[in-house]
Amino acid sequence: MKNLFSLMLMIFAFSLVTSSQGIDNENFVVAHGPYLQRLNETGVTIIWTTNKPAVPGVSLTTPDGNVRFVRNSHDGIIDGGGLVHKVRIDGLEPGKTYKYSISSVQILKYQAYKIYYGDTLNRKSESFITPSMKSEKISFTVFNDVHGNSGKMSSYIKNGNKTGQDFYLFNGDMIDFLQSEDQLFPGFIDSAVTYFAAVKPFYYVRGNHETRGYVAREIKSFFDYQDDRFYYSFDNGPVHFTVLDCGEDKPDNNRYYYGLADYDTYRKEELEWLKNEVKSDAFRNAKHRIVIVHMPIIKGEKQGYGMKFLSDNFGPVLNSAGICLMMSAHTHRNTFYESGKSGFGYPVLVNSNNSFVEVEADLQGIKAVVKDVGGKIINTYTFK
Ligand SMILES: [Fe+2]
């Protein structure tokens, strides 16, 4: 009994010592990622997170075998000190294969005149291929309205073309809302990393649900958007993509926005951008033009406020712009509107919350195959 009492006293004393010294027994690890963003002919952004503050870097092996270690800096200070790491690599060549390995140096103490480093984590190398505008054929997969059901999303990926695609598009409402940073990763990013995102880039298009919750304000920290905007364009092979941000679905004065919504102003700014976008050389000279937007821009009766705003204001700008296909989501129903039947001069393919779309585009046209969770073909559409 006396021995047991002594042992308990020793354990208690040890726990007091360790807690007073702040001993942290959690290993330093990469928590999420890496995943590729904004991969273009000459650059890529690689993002990952660690569970403790770190200085990030990427070791890049070029096609001719040279190794470059890349760290980014802003205003003279090397990026680091946080948990989310974003490294942009420029100066790449189109259509080439590069190997990369992420490196994280733990920061134990960060003071004005004293910085202590801890472990360095070097992850296994991955590879990516830069796109080339000379490519005559591209393929990509569109997911949407998964609403945080990553199990369903994994089923899609397992039963679809999981490695052969050039890139992936998440067309909004991938999560219900963003109240905590932890929702994004189990919600869909971790599954994407498991299957493709370390080697193929994805584009995360904002749906109306991604505007909700406190952390919705921080969403850009976890991704890399062209010009730091949710609406932008990019080119891949024969296709010019115009990505639009639909904003919220209800009027700005809806009581559930508690006076913090300003989407009418925002969409008007976006509309001015769109007017210039459809006049740009990249848009007009492309072989095919695809618009990606979460809420379909169609004419219809009894439309909600957001959809009607887009229909009244964005529809006329896109109407005669030569759009080959608009890919949308939001309604949770598989619907196809032929050009003209959408109310505008372009076809609209709306993907449901229980299917995904595999798209191939070459010089002849575009083929979109809608598949269910089990990989069974629901419908095939071709656009010449
Ligand atoms: Fe939606």
Coordinates of C-alpha atoms and ligand atoms in Angstrom, one line a residue:
M1 CA 0.0 0.0 0.0
K2 CA 2.8 2.3 0.9
N3 CA 4.6 1.5 -2.4
L4 CA 1.4 2.2 -4.4
F5 CA 1.1 5.6 -2.6
S6 CA 4.7 6.4 -3.4
L7 CA 4.2 5.5 -7.1
M8 CA 1.1 7.7 -7.3
L9 CA 2.9 10.5 -5.7
M10 CA 5.8 10.2 -8.2
I11 CA 3.3 10.2 -11.2
F12 CA 1.6 13.2 -9.8
A13 CA 4.9 15.0 -9.2
F14 CA 6.1 14.2 -12.8
S15 CA 2.8 15.4 -14.4
L16 CA 3.2 18.7 -12.4
V17 CA 6.8 19.1 -13.7
T18 CA 5.9 18.4 -17.4
S19 CA 2.8 20.6 -17.4
S20 CA 4.7 23.4 -15.8
Q21 CA 7.4 23.1 -18.4
G22 CA 4.8 23.0 -21.2
I23 CA 6.2 19.8 -22.6
D24 CA 4.4 19.0 -25.9
N25 CA 4.3 15.3 -26.8
E26 CA 2.6 15.8 -30.1
N27 CA 4.9 15.1 -33.0
F28 CA 5.4 17.7 -35.6
V29 CA 3.5 16.5 -38.7
V30 CA 2.1 17.5 -42.1
A31 CA -1.6 17.7 -41.2
H32 CA -3.1 18.1 -44.7
G33 CA -2.0 18.1 -48.3
P34 CA 0.0 18.8 -50.3
Y35 CA -2.4 19.9 -53.1
L36 CA -1.8 21.7 -56.3
Q37 CA -3.4 25.0 -57.2
R38 CA -3.2 27.4 -60.2
L39 CA -1.1 25.1 -62.3
N40 CA -0.4 26.8 -65.7
E41 CA 2.2 26.6 -68.4
T42 CA 4.9 28.4 -66.3
G43 CA 4.0 27.9 -62.7
V44 CA 2.2 26.1 -59.9
T45 CA 1.2 26.7 -56.3
I46 CA 1.7 24.0 -53.7
I47 CA -0.3 24.1 -50.4
W48 CA -0.2 22.1 -47.2
T49 CA -0.6 22.5 -43.5
T50 CA 1.4 21.5 -40.5
N51 CA 0.2 21.0 -36.9
K52 CA 2.8 23.4 -35.6
P53 CA 4.3 26.7 -36.9
A54 CA 6.9 26.1 -39.7
V55 CA 8.9 27.6 -42.5
P56 CA 7.8 26.0 -45.8
G57 CA 9.9 25.2 -48.8
V58 CA 9.7 23.0 -51.9
S59 CA 12.4 21.0 -53.5
L60 CA 11.8 21.0 -57.3
T61 CA 13.5 18.6 -59.7
T62 CA 13.4 19.9 -63.3
P63 CA 13.0 17.6 -66.3
D64 CA 16.8 17.8 -66.9
G65 CA 17.5 16.6 -63.3
N66 CA 18.4 20.0 -61.8
V67 CA 17.2 20.5 -58.2
R68 CA 15.9 23.9 -57.1
F69 CA 14.8 24.7 -53.5
V70 CA 12.0 27.3 -53.5
R71 CA 10.9 29.5 -50.7
N72 CA 8.7 32.5 -51.2
S73 CA 9.0 35.9 -49.5
H74 CA 6.9 39.0 -49.1
D75 CA 8.3 42.5 -48.4
G76 CA 11.7 41.0 -47.7
I77 CA 10.6 38.4 -45.2
I78 CA 10.7 34.7 -46.0
D79 CA 7.2 33.2 -45.7
G80 CA 6.7 31.1 -42.6
G81 CA 5.5 31.1 -39.0
G82 CA 2.0 29.8 -39.7
L83 CA 0.2 26.5 -40.1
V84 CA -1.0 26.9 -43.7
H85 CA 1.8 26.9 -46.2
K86 CA 1.6 28.2 -49.8
V87 CA 4.6 28.1 -52.1
R88 CA 4.4 29.5 -55.6
I89 CA 6.9 28.2 -58.2
D90 CA 7.4 30.2 -61.4
G91 CA 9.7 29.9 -64.3
L92 CA 8.5 26.4 -65.5
E93 CA 8.2 25.3 -69.1
P94 CA 4.9 24.1 -70.7
G95 CA 4.2 20.4 -71.2
K96 CA 7.0 19.2 -68.9
T97 CA 7.1 16.8 -65.9
Y98 CA 8.5 18.1 -62.7
K99 CA 9.1 16.3 -59.4
Y100 CA 8.6 18.1 -56.1
S101 CA 8.9 17.4 -52.4
I102 CA 7.6 19.7 -49.6
S103 CA 9.8 20.6 -46.7
S104 CA 8.7 22.1 -43.4
V105 CA 11.0 23.4 -40.7
Q106 CA 9.4 23.6 -37.3
I107 CA 9.6 26.9 -35.5
L108 CA 9.9 26.3 -31.7
K109 CA 10.5 29.9 -30.7
Y110 CA 10.1 33.1 -32.7
Q111 CA 11.3 36.2 -31.0
A112 CA 12.9 39.4 -32.2
Y113 CA 16.5 38.3 -31.5
K114 CA 16.1 34.5 -31.0
I115 CA 14.5 31.9 -33.3
Y116 CA 14.7 28.3 -32.4
Y117 CA 14.1 25.7 -35.1
G118 CA 12.9 22.1 -34.4
D119 CA 12.6 19.2 -36.8
T120 CA 12.6 19.3 -40.5
L121 CA 10.0 17.2 -42.3
N122 CA 10.7 16.2 -45.9
R123 CA 7.9 14.4 -47.6
K124 CA 8.1 11.8 -50.4
S125 CA 8.3 13.3 -53.8
E126 CA 5.3 13.8 -56.1
S127 CA 5.1 14.9 -59.7
F128 CA 3.0 17.1 -61.9
I129 CA 2.9 18.0 -65.6
T130 CA 2.6 21.6 -66.7
P131 CA -0.2 22.1 -69.3
S132 CA 0.6 23.2 -72.8
M133 CA -1.6 25.5 -74.9
K134 CA -0.5 23.3 -77.8
S135 CA -2.4 20.3 -76.3
E136 CA -5.2 19.4 -78.7
K137 CA -7.1 17.4 -76.1
I138 CA -7.9 17.9 -72.4
S139 CA -10.0 16.1 -69.8
F140 CA -11.4 17.2 -66.5
T141 CA -14.0 16.1 -63.9
V142 CA -16.6 18.3 -62.2
F143 CA -18.0 17.7 -58.7
N144 CA -20.6 19.9 -56.9
D145 CA -23.0 20.0 -54.0
V146 CA -21.2 17.3 -52.0
H147 CA -22.1 19.3 -48.9
G148 CA -19.3 17.8 -46.8
N149 CA -20.1 14.2 -47.6
S150 CA -16.6 13.2 -48.4
G151 CA -17.5 9.5 -48.4
K152 CA -19.9 10.1 -51.4
M153 CA -17.2 12.1 -53.1
S154 CA -14.6 9.3 -52.6
S155 CA -17.1 6.9 -54.2
Y156 CA -17.4 9.2 -57.2
I157 CA -13.6 9.3 -57.6
K158 CA -13.1 5.5 -57.1
N159 CA -15.6 4.8 -59.8
G160 CA -14.6 7.5 -62.2
N161 CA -11.5 8.4 -64.1
K162 CA -9.4 9.1 -61.1
T163 CA -5.9 9.5 -62.5
G164 CA -6.3 10.3 -66.1
Q165 CA -7.8 13.7 -65.9
D166 CA -5.8 16.9 -66.4
F167 CA -7.6 18.7 -63.6
Y168 CA -10.7 18.8 -61.3
L169 CA -13.3 21.4 -60.7
F170 CA -15.3 21.7 -57.5
N171 CA -18.3 23.7 -58.6
G172 CA -19.6 25.0 -55.3
D173 CA -21.4 23.8 -52.2
M174 CA -18.7 21.3 -51.4
I175 CA -19.4 22.1 -47.7
D176 CA -22.6 23.4 -46.0
F177 CA -20.9 26.4 -44.4
L178 CA -17.5 27.3 -43.0
Q179 CA -17.5 27.9 -39.3
S180 CA -14.2 26.2 -38.6
E181 CA -11.1 25.6 -40.7
D182 CA -11.4 21.9 -40.0
Q183 CA -14.5 21.6 -42.2
L184 CA -12.6 22.1 -45.4
F185 CA -10.2 19.2 -45.0
P186 CA -12.5 16.3 -43.9
G187 CA -15.2 18.0 -46.1
F188 CA -13.5 17.3 -49.4
I189 CA -9.8 18.4 -49.6
D190 CA -8.4 15.3 -47.7
S191 CA -10.2 13.0 -50.1
A192 CA -9.0 15.0 -53.1
V193 CA -5.4 14.7 -51.8
T194 CA -5.8 10.9 -51.3
Y195 CA -6.8 10.4 -54.9
F196 CA -5.4 13.1 -57.1
A197 CA -4.7 16.6 -55.7
A198 CA -1.0 16.1 -55.0
V199 CA -0.4 15.4 -58.7
K200 CA -3.3 17.2 -60.4
P201 CA -4.6 20.7 -59.7
F202 CA -8.2 21.5 -58.7
Y203 CA -10.2 24.7 -59.0
Y204 CA -12.6 25.4 -56.1
V205 CA -15.5 27.5 -57.4
R206 CA -17.5 29.3 -54.7
G207 CA -21.2 28.2 -54.3
N208 CA -23.7 30.1 -52.1
H209 CA -22.9 27.8 -49.2
E210 CA -19.3 28.7 -49.2
T211 CA -20.3 32.3 -48.3
R212 CA -21.7 31.2 -44.9
G213 CA -20.0 31.0 -41.5
Y214 CA -17.2 32.9 -39.9
V215 CA -14.3 31.2 -41.7
A216 CA -15.9 31.9 -45.1
R217 CA -14.0 35.2 -44.9
E218 CA -10.7 33.2 -44.7
I219 CA -11.4 30.8 -47.6
K220 CA -8.8 32.3 -49.9
S221 CA -6.0 31.4 -47.4
F222 CA -6.5 27.8 -48.2
F223 CA -6.4 28.1 -52.0
D224 CA -4.7 30.1 -54.7
Y225 CA -7.0 32.1 -56.9
Q226 CA -6.0 33.9 -60.1
D227 CA -5.7 37.7 -59.2
D228 CA -7.0 36.7 -55.7
R229 CA -10.6 36.7 -57.0
F230 CA -13.3 34.1 -57.0
Y231 CA -14.1 35.1 -60.6
Y232 CA -11.4 34.7 -63.2
S233 CA -10.5 32.9 -66.4
F234 CA -7.9 30.3 -67.4
D235 CA -7.0 28.5 -70.6
N236 CA -6.2 24.8 -71.1
G237 CA -5.6 23.2 -74.5
P238 CA -8.4 24.2 -76.8
V239 CA -10.7 25.6 -74.1
H240 CA -11.0 29.0 -72.5
F241 CA -12.7 28.7 -69.1
T242 CA -14.6 31.6 -67.5
V243 CA -15.3 31.0 -63.8
L244 CA -18.0 33.1 -62.2
D245 CA -19.0 33.6 -58.6
C246 CA -22.7 33.5 -58.1
G247 CA -22.8 35.0 -54.6
E248 CA -25.6 34.3 -52.2
D249 CA -29.0 33.1 -53.3
K250 CA -31.2 35.4 -51.3
P251 CA -31.5 39.3 -51.2
D252 CA -28.8 41.1 -49.2
N253 CA -31.4 42.2 -46.7
N254 CA -32.4 38.7 -45.8
R255 CA -32.6 38.4 -42.0
Y256 CA -30.2 35.4 -41.9
Y257 CA -27.4 37.5 -43.3
Y258 CA -27.8 39.8 -40.3
G259 CA -26.8 42.9 -42.3
L260 CA -23.5 41.5 -43.5
A261 CA -24.3 40.7 -47.1
D262 CA -23.3 43.0 -50.0
Y263 CA -23.6 40.7 -53.0
D264 CA -25.5 43.1 -55.3
T265 CA -22.5 45.5 -55.2
Y266 CA -20.1 42.6 -55.6
R267 CA -21.9 41.0 -58.5
K268 CA -22.1 44.4 -60.3
E269 CA -18.3 44.6 -60.0
E270 CA -18.0 41.1 -61.4
L271 CA -20.4 42.0 -64.2
E272 CA -18.1 44.8 -65.3
W273 CA -15.2 42.3 -65.3
L274 CA -17.3 39.9 -67.4
K275 CA -18.1 42.6 -70.0
N276 CA -14.3 43.0 -70.6
E277 CA -13.7 39.2 -70.3
V278 CA -16.0 38.4 -73.3
K279 CA -14.2 41.0 -75.4
S280 CA -10.7 39.7 -74.5
D281 CA -8.5 38.0 -77.1
A282 CA -8.1 34.9 -75.0
F283 CA -11.9 34.5 -74.8
R284 CA -12.6 35.4 -78.5
N285 CA -9.8 33.4 -80.0
A286 CA -10.3 30.2 -78.1
K287 CA -11.5 27.1 -79.9
H288 CA -14.1 26.5 -77.2
R289 CA -15.5 28.6 -74.4
I290 CA -16.9 27.0 -71.2
V291 CA -18.5 29.0 -68.4
I292 CA -18.3 27.5 -64.9
V293 CA -20.8 28.9 -62.4
H294 CA -22.5 27.3 -59.4
M295 CA -26.0 28.7 -60.0
P296 CA -27.2 28.2 -63.6
I297 CA -27.7 31.4 -65.6
I298 CA -31.0 30.6 -67.3
K299 CA -34.3 32.3 -67.8
G300 CA -37.1 30.9 -65.6
E301 CA -40.2 31.7 -63.7
K302 CA -40.2 31.8 -59.9
Q303 CA -36.4 32.1 -59.7
G304 CA -34.8 32.9 -56.4
Y305 CA -33.3 36.3 -56.0
G306 CA -29.7 35.3 -56.8
M307 CA -30.5 33.3 -59.9
K308 CA -32.8 36.1 -61.2
F309 CA -30.0 38.7 -60.6
L310 CA -27.6 36.6 -62.7
S311 CA -30.3 35.9 -65.4
D312 CA -31.2 39.6 -65.7
N313 CA -27.7 41.0 -65.6
F314 CA -25.1 38.3 -66.6
G315 CA -27.3 36.4 -69.1
P316 CA -27.5 39.2 -71.7
V317 CA -23.7 39.6 -71.6
L318 CA -23.1 35.9 -72.2
N319 CA -26.1 35.5 -74.6
S320 CA -24.2 36.2 -77.8
A321 CA -20.7 35.7 -76.6
G322 CA -20.3 32.3 -78.3
I323 CA -20.4 30.2 -75.1
C324 CA -20.1 26.5 -76.1
L325 CA -21.3 25.2 -72.7
M326 CA -22.2 26.4 -69.2
M327 CA -21.6 23.9 -66.4
S328 CA -23.7 24.6 -63.3
A329 CA -24.9 23.0 -60.1
H330 CA -27.1 24.2 -57.1
T331 CA -30.5 22.7 -57.9
H332 CA -29.6 19.1 -56.9
R333 CA -31.2 17.9 -60.1
N334 CA -29.7 16.6 -63.4
T335 CA -31.0 19.0 -66.1
F336 CA -29.9 19.9 -69.5
Y337 CA -31.0 23.0 -71.4
E338 CA -30.3 23.1 -75.1
S339 CA -29.0 26.4 -76.4
G340 CA -32.1 28.7 -76.7
K341 CA -34.1 26.6 -74.2
S342 CA -32.0 28.1 -71.4
G343 CA -33.4 31.4 -72.4
F344 CA -30.0 32.4 -73.8
G345 CA -27.8 31.4 -76.7
Y346 CA -25.8 28.7 -74.9
P347 CA -26.5 25.2 -73.6
V348 CA -26.5 24.6 -69.8
L349 CA -25.6 21.3 -68.1
V350 CA -26.7 21.3 -64.5
N351 CA -25.1 18.5 -62.5
S352 CA -27.0 17.1 -59.4
N353 CA -25.7 16.4 -55.9
N354 CA -25.5 12.7 -56.7
S355 CA -23.5 12.6 -59.9
F356 CA -20.4 14.0 -61.5
V357 CA -19.3 15.0 -65.0
E358 CA -16.3 13.8 -66.9
V359 CA -15.5 16.2 -69.8
E360 CA -13.2 15.7 -72.8
A361 CA -12.5 18.5 -75.2
D362 CA -10.5 18.3 -78.4
L363 CA -10.4 20.4 -81.6
Q364 CA -13.6 18.8 -82.8
G365 CA -15.8 19.5 -79.8
I366 CA -16.7 18.8 -76.2
K367 CA -18.1 15.6 -74.8
A368 CA -19.6 15.6 -71.3
V369 CA -20.5 12.3 -69.6
V370 CA -22.6 12.4 -66.5
K371 CA -22.0 9.5 -64.1
D372 CA -23.6 8.4 -60.9
V373 CA -21.8 7.5 -57.6
G374 CA -21.2 4.0 -58.9
G375 CA -19.7 5.2 -62.1
K376 CA -22.7 4.2 -64.2
I377 CA -23.3 6.6 -67.2
I378 CA -26.5 8.6 -66.7
N379 CA -26.2 10.7 -69.9
T380 CA -23.8 11.8 -72.5
Y381 CA -23.8 15.1 -74.3
T382 CA -21.7 16.3 -77.2
F383 CA -21.1 19.8 -78.4
K384 CA -19.6 20.6 -81.8
Ligands
FE1 FE -26.1 26.0 -54.0

